[in-house]
Amino acid sequence: MLALALRLHPRMQYPKPSPTPNPKAFPGARRVADLACGHGLLSWALLLLDDGGDGGAPRTAVAVDKRMPPSAEAIADVVLRMRPELQARWHFVESGLEAVDPAPSTLLCGVHACGGLSDAMVNLAIRGTAPLALAPCCHTHKILSDAQRARLDLTNATLADLIDDDREAALRAAGYCVKRELIPEAFTLKNRLILAAPPAVGLGLEPGKKARLAMLQPDHDEIGGARNPRVPVSDDAGARETVALLAGRAAAVSLSLSLSLSLS
Protein backbone atom coordinates (compact mmCIF):
# COMPACT_ATOMS: atom_id res chain seq x y z
CA MET A 1 0.00 0.00 0.00
CA LEU A 2 2.71 2.45 1.01
CA ALA A 3 4.79 1.70 -2.09
CA LEU A 4 1.84 2.48 -4.36
CA ALA A 5 0.96 5.60 -2.37
CA LEU A 6 4.53 6.87 -2.69
CA ARG A 7 4.36 6.30 -6.46
CA LEU A 8 1.01 8.05 -6.86
CA HIS A 9 1.42 10.98 -4.47
CA PRO A 10 3.86 13.09 -6.53
CA ARG A 11 1.90 12.38 -9.70
CA MET A 12 -1.23 13.93 -8.19
CA GLN A 13 0.42 17.14 -7.03
CA TYR A 14 0.07 19.22 -10.18
CA PRO A 15 -2.64 21.85 -9.68
CA LYS A 16 -3.78 21.84 -13.33
CA PRO A 17 -4.62 18.95 -15.67
CA SER A 18 -2.13 18.04 -18.37
CA PRO A 19 -3.14 19.02 -21.93
CA THR A 20 -2.50 15.46 -23.10
CA PRO A 21 -3.03 12.05 -21.44
CA ASN A 22 0.04 11.09 -19.45
CA PRO A 23 0.16 8.11 -17.09
CA LYS A 24 3.26 9.57 -15.46
CA ALA A 25 1.03 12.13 -13.80
CA PHE A 26 -2.60 12.44 -12.71
CA PRO A 27 -2.73 16.23 -12.30
CA GLY A 28 -5.97 17.68 -11.06
CA ALA A 29 -7.08 14.40 -9.47
CA ARG A 30 -7.80 15.54 -5.92
CA ARG A 31 -10.10 12.64 -5.10
CA VAL A 32 -9.21 8.95 -4.83
CA ALA A 33 -11.50 5.93 -4.97
CA ASP A 34 -9.75 3.01 -3.23
CA LEU A 35 -11.65 0.03 -4.64
CA ALA A 36 -11.87 -3.45 -3.11
CA CYS A 37 -9.89 -1.64 -0.45
CA GLY A 38 -9.79 -4.05 2.50
CA HIS A 39 -8.86 -1.70 5.34
CA GLY A 40 -8.54 1.37 3.11
CA LEU A 41 -4.83 1.72 3.83
CA LEU A 42 -3.96 3.12 0.39
CA SER A 43 -6.51 5.91 0.73
CA TRP A 44 -5.28 6.75 4.23
CA ALA A 45 -1.67 6.86 3.01
CA LEU A 46 -2.55 9.22 0.15
CA LEU A 47 -4.40 11.56 2.52
CA LEU A 48 -1.55 11.57 5.04
CA LEU A 49 0.99 12.35 2.32
CA ASP A 50 -1.03 15.35 1.12
CA ASP A 51 0.37 18.43 2.86
CA GLY A 52 -1.32 20.93 0.57
CA GLY A 53 2.04 22.14 -0.68
CA ASP A 54 1.07 22.05 -4.36
CA GLY A 55 -1.58 24.72 -3.89
CA GLY A 56 -4.45 22.45 -4.89
CA ALA A 57 -7.63 21.66 -2.99
CA PRO A 58 -7.27 19.19 -0.09
CA ARG A 59 -7.19 15.59 -1.26
CA THR A 60 -10.23 13.45 -0.38
CA ALA A 61 -10.85 9.72 -0.56
CA VAL A 62 -13.62 7.16 -0.65
CA ALA A 63 -12.77 3.55 0.22
CA VAL A 64 -15.13 0.91 -1.18
CA ASP A 65 -15.46 -2.76 -0.31
CA LYS A 66 -18.30 -5.20 0.30
CA ARG A 67 -17.63 -5.23 4.05
CA MET A 68 -15.86 -2.83 6.36
CA PRO A 69 -13.81 -4.95 8.79
CA PRO A 70 -14.03 -3.93 12.46
CA SER A 71 -10.26 -3.43 12.32
CA ALA A 72 -10.77 -0.83 9.56
CA GLU A 73 -12.85 1.17 12.03
CA ALA A 74 -10.08 0.82 14.59
CA ILE A 75 -7.52 2.12 12.09
CA ALA A 76 -9.77 5.05 11.22
CA ASP A 77 -10.22 5.90 14.90
CA VAL A 78 -6.45 5.95 15.45
CA VAL A 79 -5.74 8.07 12.37
CA LEU A 80 -8.49 10.56 13.17
CA ARG A 81 -7.29 10.97 16.74
CA MET A 82 -3.96 12.09 15.30
CA ARG A 83 -5.37 13.97 12.30
CA PRO A 84 -8.95 15.05 13.12
CA GLU A 85 -9.00 17.41 10.15
CA LEU A 86 -9.28 14.33 7.90
CA GLN A 87 -12.70 13.41 9.34
CA ALA A 88 -14.67 14.86 6.44
CA ARG A 89 -12.12 13.84 3.80
CA TRP A 90 -12.24 10.02 4.16
CA HIS A 91 -15.24 7.71 3.97
CA PHE A 92 -15.65 3.95 3.77
CA VAL A 93 -18.68 2.71 1.84
CA GLU A 94 -19.80 -0.91 2.00
CA SER A 95 -20.63 -1.78 -1.60
CA GLY A 96 -19.69 -3.96 -4.52
CA LEU A 97 -17.91 -2.47 -7.53
CA GLU A 98 -21.03 -2.87 -9.65
CA ALA A 99 -22.68 0.02 -7.77
CA VAL A 100 -19.79 2.46 -8.20
CA ASP A 101 -20.31 5.37 -10.59
CA PRO A 102 -16.84 6.40 -11.86
CA ALA A 103 -15.90 9.87 -13.08
CA PRO A 104 -12.96 11.56 -14.84
CA SER A 105 -12.35 13.74 -11.77
CA THR A 106 -11.46 10.81 -9.49
CA LEU A 107 -8.48 8.46 -9.63
CA LEU A 108 -9.60 4.84 -9.33
CA CYS A 109 -7.12 2.66 -7.44
CA GLY A 110 -6.93 -1.07 -6.92
CA VAL A 111 -4.21 -2.77 -4.88
CA HIS A 112 -3.80 -6.53 -5.42
CA ALA A 113 -7.23 -6.77 -7.05
CA CYS A 114 -7.59 -10.54 -7.29
CA GLY A 115 -8.38 -12.19 -10.62
CA GLY A 116 -11.48 -10.82 -12.27
CA LEU A 117 -11.59 -7.85 -9.89
CA SER A 118 -8.81 -6.27 -11.94
CA ASP A 119 -10.89 -6.70 -15.11
CA ALA A 120 -13.88 -5.13 -13.37
CA MET A 121 -11.75 -2.12 -12.40
CA VAL A 122 -10.49 -1.72 -15.96
CA ASN A 123 -14.09 -1.79 -17.19
CA LEU A 124 -15.16 0.68 -14.53
CA ALA A 125 -12.43 3.13 -15.49
CA ILE A 126 -13.33 2.89 -19.19
CA ARG A 127 -17.04 3.36 -18.47
CA GLY A 128 -16.40 6.58 -16.57
CA THR A 129 -13.37 7.78 -18.56
CA ALA A 130 -11.60 7.80 -15.20
CA PRO A 131 -7.86 7.60 -14.51
CA LEU A 132 -6.70 4.26 -13.13
CA ALA A 133 -3.85 2.95 -11.00
CA LEU A 134 -4.06 -0.84 -10.76
CA ALA A 135 -1.83 -3.42 -9.09
CA PRO A 136 -3.23 -6.73 -10.42
CA CYS A 137 -3.03 -9.97 -8.49
CA CYS A 138 -3.88 -13.68 -8.83
CA HIS A 139 -3.35 -14.25 -12.56
CA THR A 140 -5.04 -17.63 -12.84
CA HIS A 141 -6.20 -19.87 -15.69
CA LYS A 142 -9.76 -19.86 -14.40
CA ILE A 143 -10.32 -16.23 -15.45
CA LEU A 144 -9.14 -16.84 -19.04
CA SER A 145 -11.55 -16.69 -21.94
CA ASP A 146 -11.46 -19.45 -24.55
CA ALA A 147 -9.62 -17.10 -26.92
CA GLN A 148 -7.02 -16.33 -24.29
CA ARG A 149 -6.50 -20.03 -23.56
CA ALA A 150 -5.89 -20.68 -27.26
CA ARG A 151 -3.42 -17.79 -27.51
CA LEU A 152 -1.59 -18.93 -24.38
CA ASP A 153 -0.97 -22.31 -26.01
CA LEU A 154 0.56 -20.60 -29.05
CA THR A 155 2.80 -18.07 -27.35
CA ASN A 156 5.77 -17.94 -25.05
CA ALA A 157 4.13 -15.20 -22.98
CA THR A 158 3.61 -15.82 -19.29
CA LEU A 159 0.09 -16.10 -17.97
CA ALA A 160 0.43 -12.77 -16.16
CA ASP A 161 1.76 -11.01 -19.27
CA LEU A 162 -1.03 -12.31 -21.48
CA ILE A 163 -3.76 -11.24 -19.06
CA ASP A 164 -2.29 -7.82 -18.33
CA ASP A 165 -1.46 -7.19 -22.00
CA ASP A 166 -5.16 -7.65 -22.76
CA ARG A 167 -6.13 -5.28 -19.94
CA GLU A 168 -3.77 -2.64 -21.27
CA ALA A 169 -5.01 -3.20 -24.83
CA ALA A 170 -8.60 -2.60 -23.70
CA LEU A 171 -7.56 0.69 -22.11
CA ARG A 172 -5.61 1.80 -25.19
CA ALA A 173 -8.57 0.91 -27.44
CA ALA A 174 -10.63 3.33 -25.35
CA GLY A 175 -8.10 6.10 -25.94
CA TYR A 176 -6.07 5.77 -22.74
CA CYS A 177 -2.35 6.36 -22.42
CA VAL A 178 -1.02 3.34 -20.52
CA LYS A 179 2.26 2.63 -18.74
CA ARG A 180 3.38 -0.48 -16.88
CA GLU A 181 5.77 -0.12 -13.95
CA LEU A 182 7.25 -2.37 -11.28
CA ILE A 183 7.19 -1.64 -7.57
CA PRO A 184 10.34 -2.85 -5.76
CA GLU A 185 10.00 -6.50 -4.74
CA ALA A 186 11.05 -5.52 -1.22
CA PHE A 187 7.48 -4.27 -0.81
CA THR A 188 5.66 -7.11 -2.57
CA LEU A 189 6.32 -9.89 -5.07
CA LYS A 190 3.03 -8.96 -6.76
CA ASN A 191 4.72 -5.77 -7.88
CA ARG A 192 3.23 -4.98 -11.27
CA LEU A 193 1.52 -1.60 -11.62
CA ILE A 194 -0.69 -0.45 -14.51
CA LEU A 195 -1.12 3.32 -14.79
CA ALA A 196 -3.72 4.60 -17.26
CA ALA A 197 -4.60 8.20 -18.07
CA PRO A 198 -7.89 8.72 -19.93
CA PRO A 199 -8.31 10.74 -23.11
CA ALA A 200 -7.89 14.45 -22.49
CA VAL A 201 -10.93 16.65 -22.95
CA GLY A 202 -11.23 17.60 -26.59
CA LEU A 203 -9.47 14.59 -28.09
CA GLY A 204 -12.71 13.41 -29.64
CA LEU A 205 -13.54 10.30 -27.64
CA GLU A 206 -17.15 10.30 -26.54
CA PRO A 207 -17.22 8.73 -23.03
CA GLY A 208 -19.20 5.51 -22.98
CA LYS A 209 -19.36 4.99 -26.75
CA LYS A 210 -16.02 3.66 -27.95
CA ALA A 211 -15.36 2.71 -24.35
CA ARG A 212 -18.07 0.06 -24.36
CA LEU A 213 -16.45 -1.63 -27.36
CA ALA A 214 -13.18 -1.87 -25.46
CA MET A 215 -14.50 -3.44 -22.28
CA LEU A 216 -13.24 -6.80 -21.15
CA GLN A 217 -16.65 -8.06 -20.04
CA PRO A 218 -20.28 -6.79 -19.90
CA ASP A 219 -21.00 -3.58 -18.08
CA HIS A 220 -23.20 -3.42 -14.99
CA ASP A 221 -25.23 -0.23 -15.49
CA GLU A 222 -28.45 -2.12 -14.85
CA ILE A 223 -27.36 -3.14 -11.34
CA GLY A 224 -28.48 -0.78 -8.64
CA GLY A 225 -31.74 0.45 -7.19
CA ALA A 226 -33.04 0.72 -3.66
CA ARG A 227 -31.38 -2.44 -2.36
CA ASN A 228 -28.06 -1.56 -3.96
CA PRO A 229 -27.68 2.23 -3.95
CA ARG A 230 -25.32 3.85 -6.42
CA VAL A 231 -22.00 5.07 -5.07
CA PRO A 232 -20.97 8.24 -6.94
CA VAL A 233 -17.24 8.83 -6.53
CA SER A 234 -16.87 12.01 -8.57
CA ASP A 235 -15.17 15.01 -7.05
CA ASP A 236 -18.16 17.29 -6.58
CA ALA A 237 -20.16 18.41 -3.56
CA GLY A 238 -23.27 16.37 -4.35
CA ALA A 239 -21.38 13.10 -4.82
CA ARG A 240 -19.30 13.68 -1.70
CA GLU A 241 -22.47 14.32 0.32
CA THR A 242 -24.06 11.10 -0.96
CA VAL A 243 -20.92 9.13 -0.10
CA ALA A 244 -20.95 10.60 3.41
CA LEU A 245 -24.54 9.40 3.87
CA LEU A 246 -23.62 5.90 2.67
CA ALA A 247 -20.43 5.65 4.71
CA GLY A 248 -19.79 3.33 7.64
CA ARG A 249 -20.39 -0.28 8.53
CA ALA A 250 -23.88 -1.38 7.41
CA ALA A 251 -24.78 2.27 6.72
CA ALA A 252 -25.54 1.48 3.08
CA VAL A 253 -28.05 -1.17 4.16
CA SER A 254 -29.76 1.25 6.54
CA LEU A 255 -30.01 3.93 3.86
CA SER A 256 -31.27 1.36 1.36
CA LEU A 257 -34.07 0.32 3.73
CA SER A 258 -35.04 3.91 4.37
CA LEU A 259 -35.17 4.57 0.62
CA SER A 260 -37.35 1.50 0.14
CA LEU A 261 -39.75 2.66 2.86
CA SER A 262 -39.92 6.18 1.48
CA LEU A 263 -40.74 4.85 -2.00
CA SER A 264 -43.39 2.38 -0.79
Tab-separated table of C-alpha atoms in Angstrom:
chain	number	residue	atom	x	y	z
A	1	MET	CA	0.000	0.000	0.000
A	2	LEU	CA	2.710	2.453	1.012
A	3	ALA	CA	4.786	1.704	-2.086
A	4	LEU	CA	1.842	2.484	-4.364
A	5	ALA	CA	0.957	5.596	-2.368
A	6	LEU	CA	4.527	6.866	-2.688
A	7	ARG	CA	4.360	6.296	-6.460
A	8	LEU	CA	1.011	8.051	-6.864
A	9	HIS	CA	1.416	10.982	-4.474
A	10	PRO	CA	3.861	13.094	-6.534
A	11	ARG	CA	1.897	12.377	-9.699
A	12	MET	CA	-1.229	13.927	-8.191
A	13	GLN	CA	0.415	17.142	-7.030
A	14	TYR	CA	0.072	19.220	-10.178
A	15	PRO	CA	-2.637	21.851	-9.685
A	16	LYS	CA	-3.784	21.835	-13.330
A	17	PRO	CA	-4.625	18.951	-15.670
A	18	SER	CA	-2.125	18.039	-18.370
A	19	PRO	CA	-3.140	19.022	-21.927
A	20	THR	CA	-2.497	15.459	-23.100
A	21	PRO	CA	-3.028	12.054	-21.439
A	22	ASN	CA	0.039	11.091	-19.446
A	23	PRO	CA	0.158	8.107	-17.093
A	24	LYS	CA	3.259	9.572	-15.459
A	25	ALA	CA	1.026	12.133	-13.800
A	26	PHE	CA	-2.603	12.437	-12.707
A	27	PRO	CA	-2.732	16.227	-12.299
A	28	GLY	CA	-5.966	17.677	-11.059
A	29	ALA	CA	-7.085	14.395	-9.467
A	30	ARG	CA	-7.804	15.538	-5.921
A	31	ARG	CA	-10.098	12.639	-5.097
A	32	VAL	CA	-9.209	8.948	-4.829
A	33	ALA	CA	-11.497	5.929	-4.970
A	34	ASP	CA	-9.749	3.013	-3.225
A	35	LEU	CA	-11.654	0.035	-4.639
A	36	ALA	CA	-11.865	-3.450	-3.107
A	37	CYS	CA	-9.890	-1.642	-0.451
A	38	GLY	CA	-9.795	-4.050	2.498
A	39	HIS	CA	-8.861	-1.698	5.341
A	40	GLY	CA	-8.541	1.367	3.107
A	41	LEU	CA	-4.825	1.718	3.826
A	42	LEU	CA	-3.958	3.120	0.387
A	43	SER	CA	-6.507	5.909	0.726
A	44	TRP	CA	-5.279	6.754	4.225
A	45	ALA	CA	-1.670	6.863	3.010
A	46	LEU	CA	-2.545	9.224	0.154
A	47	LEU	CA	-4.395	11.559	2.518
A	48	LEU	CA	-1.555	11.566	5.042
A	49	LEU	CA	0.992	12.352	2.317
A	50	ASP	CA	-1.026	15.350	1.120
A	51	ASP	CA	0.367	18.431	2.862
A	52	GLY	CA	-1.323	20.926	0.566
A	53	GLY	CA	2.043	22.137	-0.676
A	54	ASP	CA	1.072	22.049	-4.357
A	55	GLY	CA	-1.583	24.725	-3.890
A	56	GLY	CA	-4.447	22.453	-4.893
A	57	ALA	CA	-7.626	21.656	-2.987
A	58	PRO	CA	-7.275	19.191	-0.089
A	59	ARG	CA	-7.190	15.585	-1.257
A	60	THR	CA	-10.229	13.450	-0.382
A	61	ALA	CA	-10.850	9.716	-0.563
A	62	VAL	CA	-13.624	7.159	-0.652
A	63	ALA	CA	-12.773	3.549	0.219
A	64	VAL	CA	-15.135	0.908	-1.183
A	65	ASP	CA	-15.461	-2.759	-0.311
A	66	LYS	CA	-18.303	-5.197	0.305
A	67	ARG	CA	-17.633	-5.232	4.051
A	68	MET	CA	-15.861	-2.831	6.362
A	69	PRO	CA	-13.807	-4.954	8.786
A	70	PRO	CA	-14.028	-3.932	12.463
A	71	SER	CA	-10.257	-3.430	12.320
A	72	ALA	CA	-10.772	-0.827	9.565
A	73	GLU	CA	-12.852	1.175	12.031
A	74	ALA	CA	-10.080	0.815	14.592
A	75	ILE	CA	-7.522	2.118	12.093
A	76	ALA	CA	-9.774	5.049	11.223
A	77	ASP	CA	-10.217	5.903	14.900
A	78	VAL	CA	-6.447	5.955	15.451
A	79	VAL	CA	-5.738	8.072	12.366
A	80	LEU	CA	-8.486	10.564	13.165
A	81	ARG	CA	-7.292	10.973	16.743
A	82	MET	CA	-3.956	12.089	15.301
A	83	ARG	CA	-5.374	13.968	12.295
A	84	PRO	CA	-8.948	15.049	13.124
A	85	GLU	CA	-8.996	17.406	10.151
A	86	LEU	CA	-9.281	14.332	7.897
A	87	GLN	CA	-12.699	13.405	9.343
A	88	ALA	CA	-14.666	14.857	6.438
A	89	ARG	CA	-12.119	13.836	3.800
A	90	TRP	CA	-12.240	10.023	4.164
A	91	HIS	CA	-15.243	7.714	3.973
A	92	PHE	CA	-15.651	3.948	3.773
A	93	VAL	CA	-18.685	2.713	1.836
A	94	GLU	CA	-19.802	-0.912	2.005
A	95	SER	CA	-20.629	-1.776	-1.595
A	96	GLY	CA	-19.689	-3.956	-4.525
A	97	LEU	CA	-17.906	-2.469	-7.527
A	98	GLU	CA	-21.029	-2.869	-9.647
A	99	ALA	CA	-22.682	0.020	-7.775
A	100	VAL	CA	-19.790	2.458	-8.203
A	101	ASP	CA	-20.310	5.374	-10.594
A	102	PRO	CA	-16.844	6.402	-11.859
A	103	ALA	CA	-15.903	9.872	-13.083
A	104	PRO	CA	-12.955	11.556	-14.842
A	105	SER	CA	-12.350	13.739	-11.774
A	106	THR	CA	-11.458	10.808	-9.489
A	107	LEU	CA	-8.477	8.464	-9.627
A	108	LEU	CA	-9.604	4.836	-9.333
A	109	CYS	CA	-7.116	2.662	-7.436
A	110	GLY	CA	-6.931	-1.073	-6.916
A	111	VAL	CA	-4.208	-2.774	-4.880
A	112	HIS	CA	-3.801	-6.527	-5.421
A	113	ALA	CA	-7.229	-6.771	-7.050
A	114	CYS	CA	-7.591	-10.541	-7.295
A	115	GLY	CA	-8.379	-12.187	-10.618
A	116	GLY	CA	-11.484	-10.816	-12.265
A	117	LEU	CA	-11.586	-7.849	-9.893
A	118	SER	CA	-8.810	-6.273	-11.942
A	119	ASP	CA	-10.885	-6.704	-15.113
A	120	ALA	CA	-13.880	-5.131	-13.369
A	121	MET	CA	-11.750	-2.122	-12.397
A	122	VAL	CA	-10.491	-1.715	-15.956
A	123	ASN	CA	-14.088	-1.786	-17.194
A	124	LEU	CA	-15.156	0.678	-14.532
A	125	ALA	CA	-12.433	3.134	-15.493
A	126	ILE	CA	-13.327	2.890	-19.189
A	127	ARG	CA	-17.038	3.357	-18.466
A	128	GLY	CA	-16.401	6.576	-16.567
A	129	THR	CA	-13.370	7.780	-18.561
A	130	ALA	CA	-11.601	7.798	-15.196
A	131	PRO	CA	-7.859	7.602	-14.508
A	132	LEU	CA	-6.703	4.259	-13.132
A	133	ALA	CA	-3.851	2.947	-10.997
A	134	LEU	CA	-4.055	-0.842	-10.760
A	135	ALA	CA	-1.834	-3.419	-9.089
A	136	PRO	CA	-3.228	-6.733	-10.421
A	137	CYS	CA	-3.033	-9.971	-8.493
A	138	CYS	CA	-3.877	-13.678	-8.830
A	139	HIS	CA	-3.349	-14.250	-12.555
A	140	THR	CA	-5.040	-17.634	-12.838
A	141	HIS	CA	-6.201	-19.872	-15.688
A	142	LYS	CA	-9.760	-19.861	-14.399
A	143	ILE	CA	-10.320	-16.230	-15.451
A	144	LEU	CA	-9.142	-16.837	-19.038
A	145	SER	CA	-11.550	-16.693	-21.942
A	146	ASP	CA	-11.458	-19.451	-24.552
A	147	ALA	CA	-9.621	-17.097	-26.921
A	148	GLN	CA	-7.017	-16.327	-24.291
A	149	ARG	CA	-6.495	-20.034	-23.562
A	150	ALA	CA	-5.889	-20.681	-27.258
A	151	ARG	CA	-3.418	-17.793	-27.506
A	152	LEU	CA	-1.594	-18.928	-24.382
A	153	ASP	CA	-0.971	-22.315	-26.005
A	154	LEU	CA	0.557	-20.595	-29.055
A	155	THR	CA	2.798	-18.069	-27.351
A	156	ASN	CA	5.767	-17.938	-25.049
A	157	ALA	CA	4.130	-15.200	-22.975
A	158	THR	CA	3.612	-15.822	-19.285
A	159	LEU	CA	0.087	-16.104	-17.969
A	160	ALA	CA	0.425	-12.774	-16.163
A	161	ASP	CA	1.761	-11.010	-19.267
A	162	LEU	CA	-1.033	-12.310	-21.479
A	163	ILE	CA	-3.759	-11.239	-19.057
A	164	ASP	CA	-2.286	-7.819	-18.333
A	165	ASP	CA	-1.455	-7.195	-22.003
A	166	ASP	CA	-5.164	-7.648	-22.755
A	167	ARG	CA	-6.127	-5.279	-19.942
A	168	GLU	CA	-3.769	-2.645	-21.271
A	169	ALA	CA	-5.007	-3.203	-24.831
A	170	ALA	CA	-8.597	-2.600	-23.703
A	171	LEU	CA	-7.562	0.693	-22.109
A	172	ARG	CA	-5.610	1.798	-25.189
A	173	ALA	CA	-8.567	0.911	-27.435
A	174	ALA	CA	-10.634	3.327	-25.351
A	175	GLY	CA	-8.100	6.102	-25.936
A	176	TYR	CA	-6.071	5.765	-22.740
A	177	CYS	CA	-2.349	6.363	-22.424
A	178	VAL	CA	-1.015	3.340	-20.520
A	179	LYS	CA	2.264	2.635	-18.741
A	180	ARG	CA	3.383	-0.476	-16.876
A	181	GLU	CA	5.772	-0.124	-13.950
A	182	LEU	CA	7.253	-2.369	-11.279
A	183	ILE	CA	7.189	-1.644	-7.566
A	184	PRO	CA	10.345	-2.850	-5.756
A	185	GLU	CA	9.997	-6.500	-4.737
A	186	ALA	CA	11.050	-5.518	-1.219
A	187	PHE	CA	7.476	-4.265	-0.809
A	188	THR	CA	5.658	-7.111	-2.573
A	189	LEU	CA	6.321	-9.892	-5.066
A	190	LYS	CA	3.032	-8.955	-6.759
A	191	ASN	CA	4.723	-5.775	-7.877
A	192	ARG	CA	3.225	-4.975	-11.274
A	193	LEU	CA	1.522	-1.597	-11.621
A	194	ILE	CA	-0.694	-0.454	-14.506
A	195	LEU	CA	-1.120	3.317	-14.794
A	196	ALA	CA	-3.724	4.602	-17.256
A	197	ALA	CA	-4.602	8.204	-18.072
A	198	PRO	CA	-7.891	8.715	-19.929
A	199	PRO	CA	-8.308	10.736	-23.107
A	200	ALA	CA	-7.886	14.445	-22.487
A	201	VAL	CA	-10.926	16.651	-22.953
A	202	GLY	CA	-11.231	17.603	-26.586
A	203	LEU	CA	-9.472	14.588	-28.086
A	204	GLY	CA	-12.706	13.406	-29.644
A	205	LEU	CA	-13.545	10.298	-27.636
A	206	GLU	CA	-17.150	10.305	-26.543
A	207	PRO	CA	-17.217	8.728	-23.034
A	208	GLY	CA	-19.196	5.514	-22.980
A	209	LYS	CA	-19.361	4.993	-26.747
A	210	LYS	CA	-16.015	3.658	-27.950
A	211	ALA	CA	-15.356	2.714	-24.347
A	212	ARG	CA	-18.070	0.063	-24.361
A	213	LEU	CA	-16.447	-1.632	-27.359
A	214	ALA	CA	-13.176	-1.873	-25.462
A	215	MET	CA	-14.503	-3.444	-22.280
A	216	LEU	CA	-13.241	-6.804	-21.154
A	217	GLN	CA	-16.655	-8.057	-20.043
A	218	PRO	CA	-20.279	-6.790	-19.904
A	219	ASP	CA	-20.999	-3.578	-18.080
A	220	HIS	CA	-23.198	-3.415	-14.988
A	221	ASP	CA	-25.230	-0.230	-15.487
A	222	GLU	CA	-28.445	-2.122	-14.848
A	223	ILE	CA	-27.358	-3.136	-11.341
A	224	GLY	CA	-28.485	-0.775	-8.636
A	225	GLY	CA	-31.738	0.451	-7.191
A	226	ALA	CA	-33.037	0.723	-3.661
A	227	ARG	CA	-31.379	-2.436	-2.358
A	228	ASN	CA	-28.056	-1.565	-3.961
A	229	PRO	CA	-27.678	2.235	-3.953
A	230	ARG	CA	-25.323	3.848	-6.418
A	231	VAL	CA	-21.998	5.069	-5.073
A	232	PRO	CA	-20.967	8.239	-6.940
A	233	VAL	CA	-17.239	8.830	-6.528
A	234	SER	CA	-16.866	12.006	-8.570
A	235	ASP	CA	-15.165	15.008	-7.046
A	236	ASP	CA	-18.158	17.286	-6.578
A	237	ALA	CA	-20.156	18.409	-3.557
A	238	GLY	CA	-23.270	16.370	-4.347
A	239	ALA	CA	-21.377	13.104	-4.819
A	240	ARG	CA	-19.300	13.684	-1.696
A	241	GLU	CA	-22.472	14.321	0.321
A	242	THR	CA	-24.060	11.099	-0.962
A	243	VAL	CA	-20.919	9.135	-0.097
A	244	ALA	CA	-20.950	10.604	3.415
A	245	LEU	CA	-24.542	9.401	3.866
A	246	LEU	CA	-23.619	5.902	2.667
A	247	ALA	CA	-20.427	5.646	4.710
A	248	GLY	CA	-19.790	3.327	7.636
A	249	ARG	CA	-20.391	-0.275	8.534
A	250	ALA	CA	-23.877	-1.380	7.411
A	251	ALA	CA	-24.776	2.266	6.715
A	252	ALA	CA	-25.536	1.477	3.076
A	253	VAL	CA	-28.053	-1.175	4.156
A	254	SER	CA	-29.765	1.253	6.536
A	255	LEU	CA	-30.009	3.929	3.859
A	256	SER	CA	-31.271	1.355	1.361
A	257	LEU	CA	-34.067	0.317	3.726
A	258	SER	CA	-35.040	3.914	4.375
A	259	LEU	CA	-35.166	4.566	0.618
A	260	SER	CA	-37.349	1.497	0.145
A	261	LEU	CA	-39.746	2.665	2.860
A	262	SER	CA	-39.922	6.180	1.480
A	263	LEU	CA	-40.738	4.849	-1.996
A	264	SER	CA	-43.386	2.383	-0.793
